[in-house]
Short mmCIF file of C-alpha atoms in Angstrom, two decimals:
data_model
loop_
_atom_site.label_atom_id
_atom_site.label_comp_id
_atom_site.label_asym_id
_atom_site.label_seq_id
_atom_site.Cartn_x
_atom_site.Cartn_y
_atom_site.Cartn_z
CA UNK I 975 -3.32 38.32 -16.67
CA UNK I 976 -4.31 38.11 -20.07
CA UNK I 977 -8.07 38.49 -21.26
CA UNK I 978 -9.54 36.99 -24.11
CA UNK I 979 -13.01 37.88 -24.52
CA UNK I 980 -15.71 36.17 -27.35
CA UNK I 981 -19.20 38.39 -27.12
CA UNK I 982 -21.02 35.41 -26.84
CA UNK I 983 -20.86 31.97 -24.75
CA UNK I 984 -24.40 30.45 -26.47
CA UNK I 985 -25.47 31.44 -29.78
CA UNK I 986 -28.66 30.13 -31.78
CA UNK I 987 -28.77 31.23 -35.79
CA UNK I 988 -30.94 29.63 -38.64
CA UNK I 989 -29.57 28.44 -41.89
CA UNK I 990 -28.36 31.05 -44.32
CA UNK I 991 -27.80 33.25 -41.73
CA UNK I 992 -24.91 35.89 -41.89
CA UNK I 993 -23.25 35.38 -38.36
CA UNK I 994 -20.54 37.50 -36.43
CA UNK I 995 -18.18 35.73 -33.77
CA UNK I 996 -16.30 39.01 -32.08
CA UNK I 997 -13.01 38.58 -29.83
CA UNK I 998 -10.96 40.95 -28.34
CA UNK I 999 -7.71 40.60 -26.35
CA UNK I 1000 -6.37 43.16 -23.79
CA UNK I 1001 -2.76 42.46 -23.57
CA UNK I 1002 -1.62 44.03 -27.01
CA UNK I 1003 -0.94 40.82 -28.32
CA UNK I 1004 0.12 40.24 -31.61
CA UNK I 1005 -1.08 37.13 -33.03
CA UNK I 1006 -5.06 35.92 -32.84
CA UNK I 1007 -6.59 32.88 -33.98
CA UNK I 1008 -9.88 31.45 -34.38
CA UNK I 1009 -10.55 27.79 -33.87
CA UNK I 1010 -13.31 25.10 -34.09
CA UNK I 1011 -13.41 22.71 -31.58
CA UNK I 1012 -15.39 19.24 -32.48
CA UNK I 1013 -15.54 15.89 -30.54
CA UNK I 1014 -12.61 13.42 -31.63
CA UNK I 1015 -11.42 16.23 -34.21
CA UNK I 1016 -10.17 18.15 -31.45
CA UNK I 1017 -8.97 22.59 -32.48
CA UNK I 1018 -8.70 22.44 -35.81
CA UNK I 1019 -7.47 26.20 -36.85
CA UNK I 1020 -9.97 28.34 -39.05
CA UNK I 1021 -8.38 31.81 -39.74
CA UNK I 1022 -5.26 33.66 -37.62
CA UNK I 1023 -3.74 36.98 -37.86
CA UNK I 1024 -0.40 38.01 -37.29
CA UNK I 1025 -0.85 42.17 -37.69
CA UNK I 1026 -4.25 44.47 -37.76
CA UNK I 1027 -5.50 43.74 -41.64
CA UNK I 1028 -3.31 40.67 -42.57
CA UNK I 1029 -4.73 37.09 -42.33
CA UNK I 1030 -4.27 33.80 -43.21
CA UNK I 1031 -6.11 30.47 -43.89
CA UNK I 1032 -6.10 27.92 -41.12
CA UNK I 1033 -6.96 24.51 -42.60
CA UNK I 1034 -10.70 24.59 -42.32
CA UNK I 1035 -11.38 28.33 -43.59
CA UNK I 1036 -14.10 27.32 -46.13
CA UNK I 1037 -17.49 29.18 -45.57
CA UNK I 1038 -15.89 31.20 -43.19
CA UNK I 1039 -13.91 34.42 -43.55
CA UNK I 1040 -12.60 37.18 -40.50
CA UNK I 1041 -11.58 41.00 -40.07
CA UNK I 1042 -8.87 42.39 -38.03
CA UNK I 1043 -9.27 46.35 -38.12
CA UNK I 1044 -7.93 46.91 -34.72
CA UNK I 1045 -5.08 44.98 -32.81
CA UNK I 1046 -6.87 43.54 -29.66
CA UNK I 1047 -10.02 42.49 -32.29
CA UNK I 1048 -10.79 39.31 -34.27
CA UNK I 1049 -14.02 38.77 -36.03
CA UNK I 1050 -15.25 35.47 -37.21
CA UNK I 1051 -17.46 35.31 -40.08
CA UNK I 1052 -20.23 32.72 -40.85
CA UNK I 1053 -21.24 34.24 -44.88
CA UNK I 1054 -24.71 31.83 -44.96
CA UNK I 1055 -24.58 29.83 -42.17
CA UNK I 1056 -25.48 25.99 -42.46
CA UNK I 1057 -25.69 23.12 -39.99
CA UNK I 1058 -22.78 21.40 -40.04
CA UNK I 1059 -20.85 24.96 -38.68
CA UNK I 1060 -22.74 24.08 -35.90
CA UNK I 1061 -19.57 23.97 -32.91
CA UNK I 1062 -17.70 25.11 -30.01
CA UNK I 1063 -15.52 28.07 -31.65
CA UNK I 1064 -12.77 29.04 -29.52
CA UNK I 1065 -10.32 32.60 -30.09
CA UNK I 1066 -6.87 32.50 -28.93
CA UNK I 1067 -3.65 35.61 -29.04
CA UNK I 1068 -0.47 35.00 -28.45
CA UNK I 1069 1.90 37.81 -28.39
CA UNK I 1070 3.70 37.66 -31.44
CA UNK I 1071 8.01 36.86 -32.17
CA UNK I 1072 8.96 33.03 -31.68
CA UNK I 1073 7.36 29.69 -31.70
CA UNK I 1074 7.02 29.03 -28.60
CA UNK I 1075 4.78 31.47 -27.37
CA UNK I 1076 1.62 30.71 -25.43
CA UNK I 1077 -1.70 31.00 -26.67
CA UNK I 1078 -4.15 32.26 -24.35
CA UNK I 1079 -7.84 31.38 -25.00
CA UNK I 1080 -11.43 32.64 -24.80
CA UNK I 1081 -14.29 30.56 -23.10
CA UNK I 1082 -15.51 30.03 -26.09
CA UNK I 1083 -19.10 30.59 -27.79
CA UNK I 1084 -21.23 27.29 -28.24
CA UNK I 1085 -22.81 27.83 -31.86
CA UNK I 1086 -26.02 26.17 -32.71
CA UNK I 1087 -27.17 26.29 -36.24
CA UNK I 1088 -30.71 25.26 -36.75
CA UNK H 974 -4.27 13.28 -41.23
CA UNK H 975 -4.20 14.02 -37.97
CA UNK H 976 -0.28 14.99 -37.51
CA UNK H 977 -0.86 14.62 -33.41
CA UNK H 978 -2.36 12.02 -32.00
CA UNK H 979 -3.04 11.62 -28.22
CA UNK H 980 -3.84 8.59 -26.60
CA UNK H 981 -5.36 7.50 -24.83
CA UNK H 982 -8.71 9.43 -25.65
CA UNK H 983 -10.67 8.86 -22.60
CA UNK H 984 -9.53 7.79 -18.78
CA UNK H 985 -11.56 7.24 -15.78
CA UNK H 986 -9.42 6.69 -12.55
CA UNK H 987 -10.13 6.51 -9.09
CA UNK H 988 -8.01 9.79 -6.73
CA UNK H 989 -4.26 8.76 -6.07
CA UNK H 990 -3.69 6.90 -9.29
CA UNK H 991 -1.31 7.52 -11.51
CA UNK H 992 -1.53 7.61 -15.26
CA UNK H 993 0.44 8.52 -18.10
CA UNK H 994 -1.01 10.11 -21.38
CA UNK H 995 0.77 10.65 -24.97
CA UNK H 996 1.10 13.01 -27.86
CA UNK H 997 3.05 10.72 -30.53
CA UNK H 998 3.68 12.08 -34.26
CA UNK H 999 5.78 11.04 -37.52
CA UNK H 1000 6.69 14.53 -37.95
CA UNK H 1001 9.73 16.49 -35.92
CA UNK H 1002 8.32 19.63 -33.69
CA UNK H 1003 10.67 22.49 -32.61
CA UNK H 1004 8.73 22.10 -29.59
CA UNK H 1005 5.49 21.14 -27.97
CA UNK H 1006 2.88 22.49 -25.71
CA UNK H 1007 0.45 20.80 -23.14
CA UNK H 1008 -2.66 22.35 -22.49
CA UNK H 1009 -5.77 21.88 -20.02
CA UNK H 1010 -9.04 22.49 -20.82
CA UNK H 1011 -12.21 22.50 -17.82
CA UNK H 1012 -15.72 22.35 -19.06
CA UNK H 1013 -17.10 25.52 -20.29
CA UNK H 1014 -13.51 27.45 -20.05
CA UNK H 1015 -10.39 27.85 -23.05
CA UNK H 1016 -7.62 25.14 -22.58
CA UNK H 1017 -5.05 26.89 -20.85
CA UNK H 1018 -1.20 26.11 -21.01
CA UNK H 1019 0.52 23.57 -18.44
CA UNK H 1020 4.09 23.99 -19.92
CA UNK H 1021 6.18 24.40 -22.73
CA UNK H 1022 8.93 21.53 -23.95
CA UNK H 1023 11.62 22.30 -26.40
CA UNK H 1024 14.57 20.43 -26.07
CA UNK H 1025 14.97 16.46 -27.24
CA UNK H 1026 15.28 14.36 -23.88
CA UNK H 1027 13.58 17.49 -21.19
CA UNK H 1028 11.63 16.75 -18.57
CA UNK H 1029 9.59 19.37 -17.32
CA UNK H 1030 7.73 18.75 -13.88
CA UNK H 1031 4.57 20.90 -12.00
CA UNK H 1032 3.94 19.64 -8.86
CA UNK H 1033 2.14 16.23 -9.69
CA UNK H 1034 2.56 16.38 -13.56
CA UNK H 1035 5.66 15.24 -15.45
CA UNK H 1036 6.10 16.78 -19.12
CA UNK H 1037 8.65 14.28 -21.19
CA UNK H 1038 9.70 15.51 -24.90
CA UNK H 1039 11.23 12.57 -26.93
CA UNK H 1040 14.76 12.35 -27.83
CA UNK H 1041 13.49 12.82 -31.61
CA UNK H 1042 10.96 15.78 -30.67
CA UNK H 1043 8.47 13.22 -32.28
CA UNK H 1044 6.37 12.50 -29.71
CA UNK H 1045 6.13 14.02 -25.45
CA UNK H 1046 3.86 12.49 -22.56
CA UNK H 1047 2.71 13.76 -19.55
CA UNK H 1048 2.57 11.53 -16.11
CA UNK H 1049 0.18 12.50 -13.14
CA UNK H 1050 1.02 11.06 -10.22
CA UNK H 1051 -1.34 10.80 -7.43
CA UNK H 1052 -4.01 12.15 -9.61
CA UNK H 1053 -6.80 14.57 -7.81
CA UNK H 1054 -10.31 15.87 -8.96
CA UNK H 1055 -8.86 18.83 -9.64
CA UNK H 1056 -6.92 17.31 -12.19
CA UNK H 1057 -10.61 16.62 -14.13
CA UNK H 1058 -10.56 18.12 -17.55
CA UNK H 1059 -9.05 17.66 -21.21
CA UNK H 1060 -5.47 17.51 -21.61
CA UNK H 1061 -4.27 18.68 -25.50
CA UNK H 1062 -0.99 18.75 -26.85
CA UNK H 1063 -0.36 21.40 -29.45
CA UNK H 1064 3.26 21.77 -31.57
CA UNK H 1065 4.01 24.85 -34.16
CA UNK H 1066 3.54 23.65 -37.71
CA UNK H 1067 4.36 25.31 -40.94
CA UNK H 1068 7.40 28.11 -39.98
CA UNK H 1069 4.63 29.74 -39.33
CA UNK H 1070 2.82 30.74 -36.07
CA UNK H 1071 -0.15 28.18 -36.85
CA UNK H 1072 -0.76 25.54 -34.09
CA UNK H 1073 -1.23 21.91 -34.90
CA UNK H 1074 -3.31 20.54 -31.89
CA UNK H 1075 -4.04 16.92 -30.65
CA UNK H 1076 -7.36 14.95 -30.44
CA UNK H 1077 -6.81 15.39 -26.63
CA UNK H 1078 -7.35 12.82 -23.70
CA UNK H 1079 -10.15 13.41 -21.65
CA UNK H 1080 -9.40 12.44 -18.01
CA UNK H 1081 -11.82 12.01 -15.07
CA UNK H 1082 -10.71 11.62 -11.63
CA UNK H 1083 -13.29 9.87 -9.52
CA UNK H 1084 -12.86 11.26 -5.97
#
């Protein structure tokens, strides 16, 4: 089975923080994503990577940016944290060629910033 | 704009009803995914829909994809406890590998 692991399930940071989401995947998958999930906005998609050092922009990527230097590891990064990043952030892989292939999710880390 | 919309957004049934749930959009999809999500875990995927017209089943749950790969639904029949959680549809968008997802439908199943 496929493991995606986030480093933390409950976080707590203060404003202006600089705050690091880690995720890593053990199945050598190609793609990773990171997502914020938000009550009637549902996953809306932050940052994915399709290869170690290449990224793109989701469609929320502002005040946020990521690093990929290894394959099976996907940083999220809050630069100055402020309160309305506070969320349920979610990292997903999926292993890479076609459309249609699954994405396989973390448990997510709960993000309160205060 | 939300490109996929699910409705409805929350259900509360009693055990061994049946219910139906939707994912409609204005915009064609190669294909769409249904996911589950429990409280406090990732959504994981229920199935995978490609072609206009399929009909996917697993066990209790039917997955429908429109003719026009516009819109799918998902039927429970008989629905169980187990069957508790958030149900999200998700479709590629962009020829890209980004992931449009729905608002999601919340179900509870009241034993």
């Amino acid at each position: 089975d496929v493991k995606v692991t986030q480093s933390s399930r409950y976080l707590v940071k203060r404003t202006g923080e600089k705050v690091f989401l880690e995720c890593v995947q053990d199945m050598d998958h190609e793609n990773m994503f990171w997502y914020r999930q938000d009550p009637g906005l549902g996953l809306r998609l932050i940052y994915f990577s399709y290869d170690v050092k290449m990224k793109e922009k989701g469609d929320i990527p502002e005040g946020y940016s990521v690093s990929r230097e290894k394959k099976e590891r996907f940083s999220l990064i809050l630069e100055s944290a402020s309160t309305n990043q506070t969320s349920m952030y979610l990292c997903a892989s999926s292993l890479g060629r076609g459309f249609n292939q699954p994405q396989h999710f973390g448990d997510g880390t709960r993000l309160s910033i205060l | 704009t939300q490109l996929l919309e699910q409705s409805p957004q929350f259900l509360s049934i009693q055990e061994g009803e049946n219910l139906t749930v939707y994912c409609n959009s204005s915009s064609v999809f190669s294909s769409l995914q249904w996911y589950r999500q429990e409280p406090g875990e990732g959504p994981v995927l229920l199935v995978t829909v490609v072609t206009g017209g399929e009909v996917k089943k697993l066990k209790r749950l039917t997955f429908q994809f429109g003719d026009a790969r516009k819109d799918s639904s998902l039927h429970i029949t008989a629905a169980q406890p187990g069957d508790t959680g958030l149900y999200l549809c998700a479709g590629p968008f962009g020829g890209t590998y980004k992931y449009i997802f729905g608002t999601g439908t919340r179900l509870k199943v009241l034993a």
